[in-house]
Amino acid sequence: MSLSDLGEFGLIERIIERLGEAAAHDILVPPGDDAAAWTHDVGATVATVDSLAEGTHWRRDTMSLADIGWRCAATSLSDLAAMGAEPGPLLIAAQLGPDVTLDDLDAFADGLAAACRCFGARIAGGNIARAASTSFSATAIGSTRDGSALLRRDAARPGDAVAVSGAPGAAGAGLTLIEAGRASEPAAVELVAAHRRPPARLALGRAAADSGLRCAIDVSDGLLQDLGHVAAASGVAIEIEAAALPLHPAALALLGGDRALALALGGGEDYELALCGPAATLDALGADAAASGLPPLTRIGRITAGPPGEVAALDGSGGRIDPASTGWDQLR
Amino acid sequence: MSLSDLGEFGLIERIIERLGEAAAHDILVPPGDDAAAWTHDVGATVATVDSLAEGTHWRRDTMSLADIGWRCAATSLSDLAAMGAEPGPLLIAAQLGPDVTLDDLDAFADGLAAACRCFGARIAGGNIARAASTSFSATAIGSTRDGSALLRRDAARPGDAVAVSGAPGAAGAGLTLIEAGRASEPAAVELVAAHRRPPARLALGRAAADSGLRCAIDVSDGLLQDLGHVAAASGVAIEIEAAALPLHPAALALLGGDRALALALGGGEDYELALCGPAATLDALGADAAASGLPPLTRIGRITAGPPGEVAALDGSGGRIDPASTGWDQLR
């Protein structure tokens, strides 16, 4: 058996098993959730780490070091958002390959600072080391307010509705246009920004927890793949209505409906939130969204008692769509 | 100006300045200390991140992946020890180069687990990603008990004594012997272990804080260099008596006195603690050490009101030793 046989999530399971007593067992959510969380006397502390490696997660020809700094903060903060946590300190570990210059590092720090300003987070520390290739890791530590519940991926129940924030597929559409040399087209601006400067839906996550919702995940690996994690952890099935997906108008206009749909289902790197819970609660949260400065929230499907772990995207006539791309697992 | 002009600590200062408001300002110790710490209602939470990159911090011909797993935990936990904190959850980010196999990852996890068992720490989460080269980052999050002070690097005062735990230089001696093909010599066992399976002096750090000490640093960059950080942060000078250094008997026997001394002053990677405070407090802590299962503690010098940031190693006649090696800064 090789690394690629297991894939990222298989490897994580394998390591947790191998760690035995060394794997924390007083954590409030099972291993594999967006972040680790544990109690202290007021609320819970929530922590997560994410890495951005050159060649795997970014390339110099598609984004600047400033963009990478932004993403470095946003990806970890998005995990806090998916737990309903307030952001606390961030710690950054920078492994710098031989080609990294001081200007690069300055740009990285600028992007990091811009994201922190945008998301209300702070860098509390870090580490810099030379390495054979470049990667950055961000640890985000957050907390929930006293008495506030965490948003978990194992809390979806049959009968719940499923909603998603923003326009999933926008980041994938942005990357597609960048790679096609179309990044400077005026209509592409929002899509390119979705790829290079993704959001972290912290306010939405907190509002969701406050409204009584208990289940969320961030859509970073692709909508179908991430909903698959919810379905597996909750022991439920999920049906998505393709026609309900809030595709980005520019993605539709520039790439066409089929491609926009495939990217929405499997493109990944959107860092939007998928929320599960009572339809009325989701609708109320969505109705509130515009007034509260939250991103749009769209109901896209439902939780069923079908085969645990199954996620299906349905076309208008109830048939199943076989998406060309269903997210990506870095280690496969 | 280039990365290597600034060096690691210069780069950190530069980034903190560039981050502006994005650098956490409600942290209990100034930027650049061993770990970031902030209050919650009971005690303080303490967090730190460290990276181990292949080629920079380890090579496959000098240590196994299991050793690297151990070191990955130990290096971050050592920073918690140097703050006087209890260990809490660890988060690991693994960037895996193309040559990393499943067996490698298993060995890494085994070494990580062994260190966690030894040091009473737990892995709470992490991230795995493919990368062009291999590196591992560990974030350690700890806490101090309610009312317990942190050990800081800016709290040394003229008149304080300086003590160090264990036998600094042992790790450097171990690496020297490994590189010379002498790792299997029976007399080298402890030195090789000091390099491959370094300690994290958590119990000593907590005992030091409990005894009223307020100043510590972990000796990971070399004794003189790390004491230089204490001297600079505290605005004091430090004098070390070379004859007082607790050199490892095996290092003396296998490498000779001059080399053992140079490694003790500048070898780095020992992960022992240097403590500053009243001589009587240090002596009481050291007298207690054997009975409490703590490592030996040796007084090696004193804090003076000399030029801020200056560290001098004195020979028996009061002359200054110019150490062949004075620690290493990864980016130089």
XYZ file of C-alpha atoms in Angstrom:
664
model
C 0.000 0.000 0.000
C 1.251 3.466 -0.871
C 0.473 7.012 0.188
C -1.602 7.535 -2.920
C -3.633 4.384 -2.260
C -4.859 5.796 1.030
C -5.395 9.414 0.079
C -5.312 12.280 2.540
C -8.243 11.256 4.681
C -7.189 7.637 4.775
C -3.756 8.702 5.927
C -5.203 10.857 8.673
C -7.285 7.955 9.952
C -4.259 5.700 9.804
C -2.108 8.109 11.763
C -4.769 8.717 14.389
C -5.036 4.967 14.923
C -1.272 4.611 15.087
C -0.960 7.478 17.554
C -3.090 5.587 20.066
C -3.059 7.373 23.423
C -1.057 10.189 21.844
C -4.119 11.313 19.888
C -6.106 13.766 22.006
C -9.284 12.141 23.301
C -10.730 15.054 25.248
C -11.446 16.943 22.034
C -15.078 17.993 21.583
C -15.447 16.784 18.002
C -14.183 13.538 16.447
C -10.838 13.489 14.626
C -11.094 14.716 11.059
C -13.386 17.662 11.711
C -12.321 21.108 10.472
C -10.508 21.930 13.685
C -9.692 20.566 17.093
C -11.651 22.080 19.972
C -11.390 21.721 23.702
C -12.974 23.376 26.680
C -11.564 25.936 28.970
C -13.598 27.681 31.604
C -15.305 30.112 29.266
C -16.438 28.671 25.958
C -14.135 26.362 23.998
C -10.745 26.948 22.421
C -10.628 25.896 18.742
C -7.413 25.298 16.774
C -6.603 24.183 13.240
C -3.583 24.027 10.941
C -3.452 24.167 7.143
C -0.537 24.133 4.714
C 0.035 25.734 1.336
C 2.852 24.043 -0.559
C 4.264 25.367 -3.828
C 3.300 23.133 -6.710
C 0.526 21.455 -4.729
C -1.612 24.395 -3.616
C -0.196 27.315 -5.532
C 2.080 28.260 -8.363
C 3.920 31.472 -8.947
C 2.383 31.817 -12.385
C -1.180 31.902 -11.056
C -0.881 33.953 -7.871
C 1.480 36.366 -6.165
C 3.199 35.805 -2.849
C 0.792 38.396 -1.414
C -2.120 36.258 -2.576
C -0.496 33.269 -0.906
C -0.163 35.225 2.338
C -3.866 36.025 2.171
C -4.786 32.420 1.440
C -2.524 31.192 4.216
C -4.640 33.073 6.757
C -7.969 32.531 5.006
C -7.716 28.746 4.712
C -7.164 28.221 8.436
C -9.659 30.900 9.441
C -12.216 29.238 7.190
C -11.885 26.143 9.366
C -12.640 28.259 12.435
C -15.653 29.695 10.599
C -16.890 26.178 9.914
C -16.800 25.518 13.667
C -18.678 28.726 14.540
C -15.614 30.062 16.366
C -14.302 33.562 16.853
C -10.793 33.961 15.463
C -7.960 34.249 17.965
C -4.192 34.143 17.377
C -2.633 32.757 14.203
C 0.807 31.105 14.132
C 2.605 30.871 10.773
C 5.371 28.415 9.880
C 7.196 29.440 6.714
C 9.463 26.952 4.959
C 11.355 28.922 2.335
C 12.821 27.302 -0.744
C 16.098 28.515 -2.254
C 14.377 30.845 -4.753
C 12.433 32.832 -2.140
C 13.578 36.440 -1.927
C 13.103 39.123 0.646
C 10.587 40.830 -1.669
C 8.672 37.572 -1.768
C 8.567 37.407 2.003
C 7.510 41.033 2.258
C 4.691 40.388 -0.198
C 3.676 37.294 1.752
C 3.510 39.302 4.976
C 1.513 42.053 3.278
C -1.079 39.574 2.035
C -1.203 37.930 5.436
C -1.754 41.297 7.101
C -4.476 42.223 4.618
C -6.357 39.016 5.367
C -5.959 39.534 9.106
C -7.400 43.032 8.817
C -10.263 41.747 6.708
C -11.108 38.850 9.009
C -10.307 40.364 12.411
C -7.489 37.931 13.140
C -3.986 38.443 14.534
C -0.660 36.722 13.997
C 0.742 35.705 17.379
C 3.913 33.933 16.316
C 5.545 31.636 13.868
C 8.714 30.116 12.572
C 10.861 30.689 9.494
C 13.204 28.081 8.110
C 15.055 27.389 4.928
C 13.881 24.290 3.091
C 14.354 22.591 -0.261
C 10.965 23.884 -1.409
C 8.493 26.511 -0.248
C 5.456 25.928 1.917
C 3.538 27.852 4.542
C 1.467 26.500 7.406
C -1.009 28.524 9.424
C -2.346 27.466 12.793
C -5.497 29.346 13.757
C -6.682 29.279 17.348
C -10.159 30.505 18.134
C -12.861 30.231 20.722
C -16.573 29.976 21.121
C -18.513 32.155 23.478
C -19.621 30.651 26.777
C -22.599 28.394 26.144
C -22.340 28.676 22.356
C -22.371 25.331 20.552
C -19.833 24.276 17.950
C -20.779 23.642 14.332
C -19.877 20.007 13.703
C -19.825 17.843 10.623
C -21.486 14.900 12.401
C -24.672 16.748 13.337
C -26.738 16.505 10.119
C -30.094 14.730 10.577
C -32.576 13.334 8.015
C -35.091 16.039 7.227
C -32.517 18.819 7.527
C -32.044 21.162 4.605
C -28.605 21.983 3.127
C -27.538 25.524 2.234
C -24.323 27.019 0.876
C -22.901 30.530 1.077
C -21.666 32.563 -1.862
C -21.203 31.066 -5.313
C -19.323 27.770 -5.162
C -17.245 27.152 -8.249
C -16.131 30.778 -8.426
C -12.593 29.968 -7.268
C -12.271 27.105 -9.748
C -13.601 29.343 -12.506
C -11.036 31.972 -11.551
C -8.176 29.475 -11.767
C -9.479 28.184 -15.103
C -9.488 31.711 -16.503
C -6.029 32.493 -15.099
C -4.627 29.349 -16.695
C -6.297 30.278 -19.979
C -4.643 33.707 -19.939
C -8.007 35.410 -19.446
C -7.415 36.808 -15.952
C -7.427 40.398 -17.170
C -10.859 40.214 -18.807
C -13.061 42.710 -16.936
C -15.797 40.113 -16.419
C -13.287 37.767 -14.766
C -12.368 40.096 -11.894
C -14.616 38.572 -9.241
C -13.736 35.014 -10.218
C -9.998 35.688 -10.177
C -10.387 37.330 -6.759
C -12.334 34.297 -5.536
C -9.288 32.166 -6.369
C -6.560 34.494 -5.163
C -8.264 36.166 -2.183
C -10.829 33.663 -0.908
C -13.173 34.506 1.965
C -13.324 33.068 5.450
C -16.980 33.114 6.468
C -16.392 33.813 10.136
C -19.397 36.088 10.680
C -21.676 33.589 8.967
C -20.330 30.719 11.063
C -20.932 32.607 14.274
C -24.402 33.719 13.144
C -25.215 30.117 12.246
C -24.166 28.866 15.675
C -26.116 31.679 17.341
C -29.216 30.807 15.320
C -29.170 27.268 16.700
C -27.605 25.456 13.734
C -25.260 22.626 14.698
C -23.786 21.339 11.394
C -21.379 23.022 8.993
C -18.298 22.367 6.887
C -16.169 24.607 4.750
C -16.264 23.892 1.046
C -12.539 23.724 0.365
C -12.217 20.308 -1.285
C -15.264 20.714 -3.535
C -18.949 20.787 -2.578
C -19.676 17.106 -3.237
C -16.547 15.872 -1.516
C -17.043 18.037 1.561
C -20.725 17.152 1.806
C -19.520 13.549 1.581
C -17.602 14.154 4.810
C -20.791 15.476 6.435
C -22.799 12.520 5.150
C -20.217 9.988 6.366
C -19.712 11.609 9.773
C -23.468 12.041 10.341
C -24.453 8.629 8.944
C -26.891 10.162 6.453
C -27.247 10.684 2.709
C -27.431 14.064 0.960
C -29.302 15.095 -2.185
C -28.316 18.267 -4.020
C -30.562 19.901 -6.635
C -28.193 21.025 -9.370
C -30.688 23.627 -10.566
C -30.640 25.257 -7.131
C -26.863 25.807 -7.079
C -26.032 29.537 -6.973
C -23.611 29.560 -9.912
C -21.649 32.757 -10.388
C -23.067 34.752 -13.332
C -19.578 35.458 -14.644
C -18.681 31.754 -14.539
C -21.832 30.986 -16.520
C -21.085 33.757 -19.017
C -17.376 33.045 -19.494
C -17.214 29.258 -19.156
C -20.726 28.043 -19.927
C -23.285 26.182 -17.842
C -21.748 22.692 -17.867
C -18.315 23.835 -16.812
C -19.712 26.242 -14.200
C -21.791 23.404 -12.730
C -18.858 20.956 -12.663
C -16.704 23.551 -10.913
C -19.474 24.278 -8.396
C -19.767 20.582 -7.556
C -16.098 19.643 -7.556
C -13.830 22.608 -8.145
C -12.792 23.149 -4.566
C -10.947 26.030 -2.865
C -14.109 28.108 -2.503
C -13.925 28.385 1.303
C -17.661 28.931 1.452
C -19.694 27.262 4.200
C -22.198 24.459 3.702
C -24.757 24.480 6.518
C -27.263 21.777 7.460
C -30.323 22.227 9.667
C -34.030 23.034 9.718
C -35.111 24.767 6.496
C -36.821 27.534 8.457
C -33.632 28.293 10.397
C -31.543 28.389 7.221
C -34.110 30.590 5.491
C -34.194 32.999 8.424
C -30.393 33.158 8.463
C -30.371 33.768 4.689
C -33.057 36.455 4.936
C -30.999 38.129 7.622
C -27.814 37.823 5.585
C -28.054 40.895 3.374
C -29.112 43.128 6.271
C -26.287 41.806 8.466
C -23.567 42.057 5.850
C -23.349 38.278 5.591
C -22.823 36.495 2.246
C -25.890 35.215 0.414
C -27.108 31.807 1.603
C -28.915 29.464 -0.783
C -30.774 26.263 0.002
C -29.452 23.582 -2.361
C -30.659 20.233 -1.034
C -31.637 17.998 1.837
C -30.434 15.332 4.240
C -32.076 11.923 3.844
C -31.926 8.571 5.622
C -30.361 7.029 2.477
C -27.092 5.091 2.374
C -24.717 6.688 4.915
C -22.080 8.795 3.246
C -23.820 9.019 -0.126
C -24.079 12.391 -1.869
C -26.054 12.723 -5.089
C -26.453 15.728 -7.373
C -29.863 15.544 -9.057
C -30.837 17.092 -12.373
C -34.280 18.637 -12.957
C -35.930 15.262 -13.705
C -34.610 13.488 -10.602
C -31.722 11.800 -12.464
C -28.219 11.774 -11.033
C -25.443 13.908 -12.414
C -22.029 12.301 -12.679
C -19.840 15.339 -12.213
C -16.750 15.384 -14.354
C -14.763 16.508 -11.361
C -15.677 15.680 -7.774
C -13.140 17.664 -5.826
C -9.552 16.742 -5.382
C -7.640 14.848 -2.797
C -4.117 16.200 -2.698
C -2.460 12.852 -2.094
C -4.151 10.925 -4.902
C 19.261 43.252 1.121
C 18.657 39.530 1.002
C 17.170 36.906 3.269
C 20.618 35.834 4.368
C 21.601 39.407 5.214
C 18.826 39.607 7.786
C 18.990 36.128 9.249
C 16.100 34.421 10.957
C 15.596 36.834 13.824
C 15.984 39.870 11.633
C 13.339 38.493 9.303
C 10.959 37.890 12.185
C 11.386 41.475 13.365
C 10.870 42.703 9.826
C 7.668 40.727 9.400
C 6.256 41.797 12.761
C 6.842 45.412 11.793
C 5.288 44.861 8.377
C 2.243 43.132 9.864
C 1.357 46.271 11.794
C -2.054 45.880 13.422
C -2.149 42.280 12.209
C 0.506 41.302 14.750
C -1.165 40.368 18.026
C -0.670 43.082 20.613
C -2.517 41.539 23.529
C 0.129 38.851 23.867
C 1.721 38.630 27.329
C 5.326 38.546 26.141
C 6.977 40.591 23.398
C 7.265 39.139 19.894
C 10.205 36.787 19.495
C 9.875 34.965 22.803
C 9.757 31.146 22.775
C 5.985 31.091 22.392
C 2.994 33.374 22.205
C 0.814 33.507 25.318
C -2.508 35.134 26.056
C -4.927 35.107 28.933
C -8.149 33.305 29.312
C -10.055 33.203 32.544
C -7.897 30.578 34.220
C -4.160 30.960 33.688
C -2.786 31.724 30.231
C -2.880 29.790 26.978
C 0.577 29.371 25.390
C 1.172 28.401 21.754
C 4.239 27.933 19.571
C 5.102 26.484 16.163
C 8.363 24.945 14.955
C 9.357 23.398 11.648
C 11.733 20.602 10.714
C 12.681 20.733 7.043
C 14.691 18.017 5.308
C 18.171 19.216 4.474
C 17.938 22.129 6.922
C 17.077 20.413 10.205
C 17.514 16.740 9.426
C 18.885 14.314 6.905
C 17.879 10.760 6.297
C 21.461 9.581 6.748
C 21.693 10.883 10.319
C 18.259 10.128 11.757
C 15.206 7.984 11.057
C 11.722 9.259 10.335
C 10.785 8.044 13.819
C 13.498 10.265 15.266
C 12.094 13.144 13.240
C 8.619 12.469 14.634
C 10.067 12.608 18.142
C 11.947 15.825 17.424
C 8.879 17.366 15.802
C 7.018 17.117 19.120
C 10.037 17.799 21.332
C 11.117 21.036 19.654
C 7.732 22.708 20.100
C 7.190 21.284 23.571
C 10.611 22.607 24.538
C 9.299 26.095 23.779
C 6.376 25.480 26.138
C 8.877 24.272 28.763
C 10.817 27.508 28.364
C 7.625 29.424 29.178
C 6.834 27.328 32.252
C 3.662 26.017 30.595
C 1.863 22.701 30.866
C 1.580 20.988 27.480
C -1.836 20.908 25.838
C -2.792 19.866 22.299
C -0.277 19.574 19.460
C -1.191 20.186 15.808
C 1.106 18.747 13.130
C 1.388 19.952 9.525
C 3.201 17.443 7.337
C 4.470 18.478 3.914
C 5.535 15.298 2.168
C 8.080 15.281 -0.645
C 7.806 12.833 -3.542
C 10.122 10.272 -1.921
C 8.113 9.908 1.296
C 6.601 6.457 1.657
C 3.858 5.090 3.818
C 6.480 3.339 5.958
C 8.136 6.704 6.452
C 4.895 8.236 7.608
C 4.202 5.336 9.937
C 7.648 5.712 11.451
C 7.099 9.446 11.816
C 3.825 8.848 13.650
C 5.459 6.260 15.903
C 8.189 8.667 16.909
C 5.617 11.407 17.445
C 3.566 9.131 19.651
C 6.630 8.077 21.646
C 7.500 11.693 22.355
C 3.915 12.473 23.322
C 3.894 9.561 25.772
C 7.217 10.685 27.204
C 6.224 14.333 27.592
C 2.538 13.988 28.450
C 1.349 15.749 25.290
C -1.410 14.930 22.816
C -1.865 15.442 19.075
C -5.166 17.220 18.488
C -5.072 17.652 14.734
C -2.999 18.433 11.736
C -2.747 18.563 8.010
C -1.047 16.413 5.377
C -0.108 17.678 1.949
C 2.142 16.706 -0.892
C 5.005 19.116 -1.511
C 8.187 19.326 -3.546
C 10.230 18.578 -0.426
C 9.551 17.238 3.041
C 8.991 19.302 6.163
C 6.987 18.981 9.335
C 5.613 21.742 11.544
C 4.325 21.263 15.056
C 2.137 23.758 16.878
C 2.093 23.192 20.629
C -0.586 24.850 22.715
C -0.198 24.880 26.472
C -1.343 26.720 29.533
C -0.137 28.037 32.833
C -1.985 27.446 36.045
C -4.071 30.261 37.454
C -1.761 32.781 39.057
C 1.396 31.098 37.799
C 3.821 33.462 36.071
C 5.364 32.851 32.673
C 9.091 32.353 32.198
C 10.169 35.165 29.889
C 13.394 36.006 28.124
C 13.214 39.689 29.054
C 13.203 39.156 32.821
C 16.928 38.738 33.581
C 18.317 41.335 36.022
C 21.903 42.283 36.934
C 22.973 40.198 39.901
C 20.986 37.154 38.753
C 22.801 33.880 38.303
C 22.529 31.756 35.141
C 22.038 27.987 35.213
C 21.596 25.365 32.528
C 19.992 21.928 32.624
C 21.605 18.726 31.400
C 24.835 18.714 29.400
C 24.733 21.274 26.580
C 26.770 20.183 23.590
C 25.606 16.578 23.892
C 23.360 16.844 20.820
C 26.124 18.436 18.742
C 28.557 15.766 19.920
C 26.056 13.091 18.900
C 25.719 14.549 15.415
C 29.500 14.845 15.097
C 29.878 11.164 15.964
C 27.075 10.099 13.613
C 28.689 12.016 10.762
C 32.037 10.418 11.588
C 30.492 6.927 11.390
C 30.993 6.419 15.125
C 27.324 6.263 16.154
C 27.554 2.602 17.099
C 30.412 3.033 19.570
C 29.039 2.018 22.989
C 30.299 5.222 24.609
C 28.380 7.297 22.035
C 24.918 6.008 22.939
C 23.832 8.894 25.149
C 25.219 11.525 22.784
C 23.523 10.006 19.745
C 20.262 9.857 21.705
C 20.695 13.507 22.685
C 20.725 14.362 18.975
C 17.987 12.015 17.778
C 15.646 12.026 20.772
C 16.148 15.368 22.501
C 14.348 16.238 25.721
C 11.668 18.828 26.392
C 12.226 20.047 29.938
C 8.571 20.601 30.790
C 8.758 19.508 34.433
C 11.795 21.712 35.003
C 10.083 24.697 33.396
C 7.032 24.312 35.600
C 9.149 23.778 38.717
C 11.155 26.891 37.839
C 7.987 28.986 37.504
C 6.622 27.544 40.749
C 9.870 28.383 42.546
C 9.479 32.032 41.614
C 11.914 32.216 38.697
C 10.821 34.505 35.871
C 13.440 34.120 33.114
C 14.206 31.136 30.893
C 14.983 30.195 27.315
C 15.474 26.869 25.615
C 18.977 26.213 24.331
C 18.129 25.182 20.788
C 20.285 27.574 18.771
C 23.395 27.156 20.934
C 23.993 28.366 24.478
C 25.768 31.614 23.576
C 23.284 32.560 20.881
C 20.245 31.844 23.042
C 21.721 33.653 26.023
C 22.313 36.502 23.593
C 18.542 36.649 23.083
C 18.052 36.841 26.858
C 20.713 39.549 27.154
C 19.211 41.606 24.317
C 15.604 41.242 25.490
C 16.505 42.012 29.118
C 18.957 44.826 28.342
C 21.770 43.165 30.292
C 25.100 41.420 29.672
C 25.896 37.813 30.550
C 29.172 36.217 31.640
C 29.620 32.466 31.397
C 32.444 30.598 33.189
C 33.640 28.025 30.689
C 35.071 25.871 33.472
C 31.624 25.632 35.049
C 29.930 24.210 31.935
C 28.604 20.698 32.600
C 30.226 19.009 29.597
C 29.082 15.476 28.895
C 31.765 12.971 29.984
C 31.339 10.987 26.776
C 31.799 14.135 24.677
C 35.008 14.889 26.576
C 36.245 11.325 26.195
C 35.353 10.858 22.525
C 35.921 14.352 21.104
C 38.311 16.043 23.525
C 37.924 19.108 25.711
C 38.208 21.838 23.080
C 35.594 20.334 20.780
C 33.263 19.473 23.674
C 33.480 23.079 24.894
C 32.851 24.566 21.447
C 29.807 22.330 21.008
C 28.505 23.271 24.463
C 28.782 26.972 23.630
C 27.542 26.878 20.056
C 26.431 23.430 18.973
C 22.720 23.980 19.306
C 19.785 21.563 19.252
C 20.220 20.606 22.890
C 16.726 21.677 23.995
C 17.955 22.176 27.516
C 16.741 25.178 29.528
C 18.848 28.150 30.561
C 17.392 29.780 33.682
C 18.230 33.175 35.182
C 17.389 34.337 38.694
C 18.633 34.558 42.270
C 21.490 32.102 42.884
C 19.776 30.746 45.992
C 16.591 29.964 44.047
C 18.552 28.228 41.292
C 20.577 26.268 43.830
C 17.438 25.155 45.668
C 15.844 24.085 42.385
C 19.010 22.188 41.469
C 19.235 20.529 44.885
C 15.644 19.479 44.515
C 16.232 18.208 40.977
C 17.559 14.735 41.625
C 14.873 14.017 44.236
C 12.105 15.298 41.926
C 13.253 13.441 38.822
C 14.310 16.703 37.180
C 17.472 16.967 35.060
C 20.642 18.222 36.763
C 20.904 22.002 36.946
C 24.300 23.714 36.963
C 25.139 27.330 37.678
C 27.335 28.551 34.811
C 27.455 32.348 35.044
C 25.865 35.628 35.960
C 23.906 38.596 34.654
C 25.733 41.932 34.710
C 24.908 45.525 33.877
C 27.415 45.381 31.002
C 26.677 46.291 27.373
C 23.090 45.173 26.639
C 22.996 41.996 24.588
C 26.625 41.035 25.193
C 27.459 37.455 26.146
C 31.013 36.493 27.049
C 32.457 33.083 27.826
C 35.357 33.488 30.267
C 38.321 31.159 30.697
C 39.842 30.410 34.108
C 41.971 33.561 34.106
C 39.135 35.954 33.216
C 40.021 36.083 29.506
C 37.365 35.761 26.843
C 36.966 32.644 24.768
C 36.258 33.164 21.092
C 34.222 30.056 20.420
C 34.902 28.417 17.078
C 31.194 27.972 16.642
C 28.582 30.231 18.215
C 25.344 28.543 17.277
C 23.731 28.635 13.916
C 21.115 30.784 12.330
C 19.301 28.728 9.765
C 18.949 31.522 7.262
C 22.563 32.645 7.260
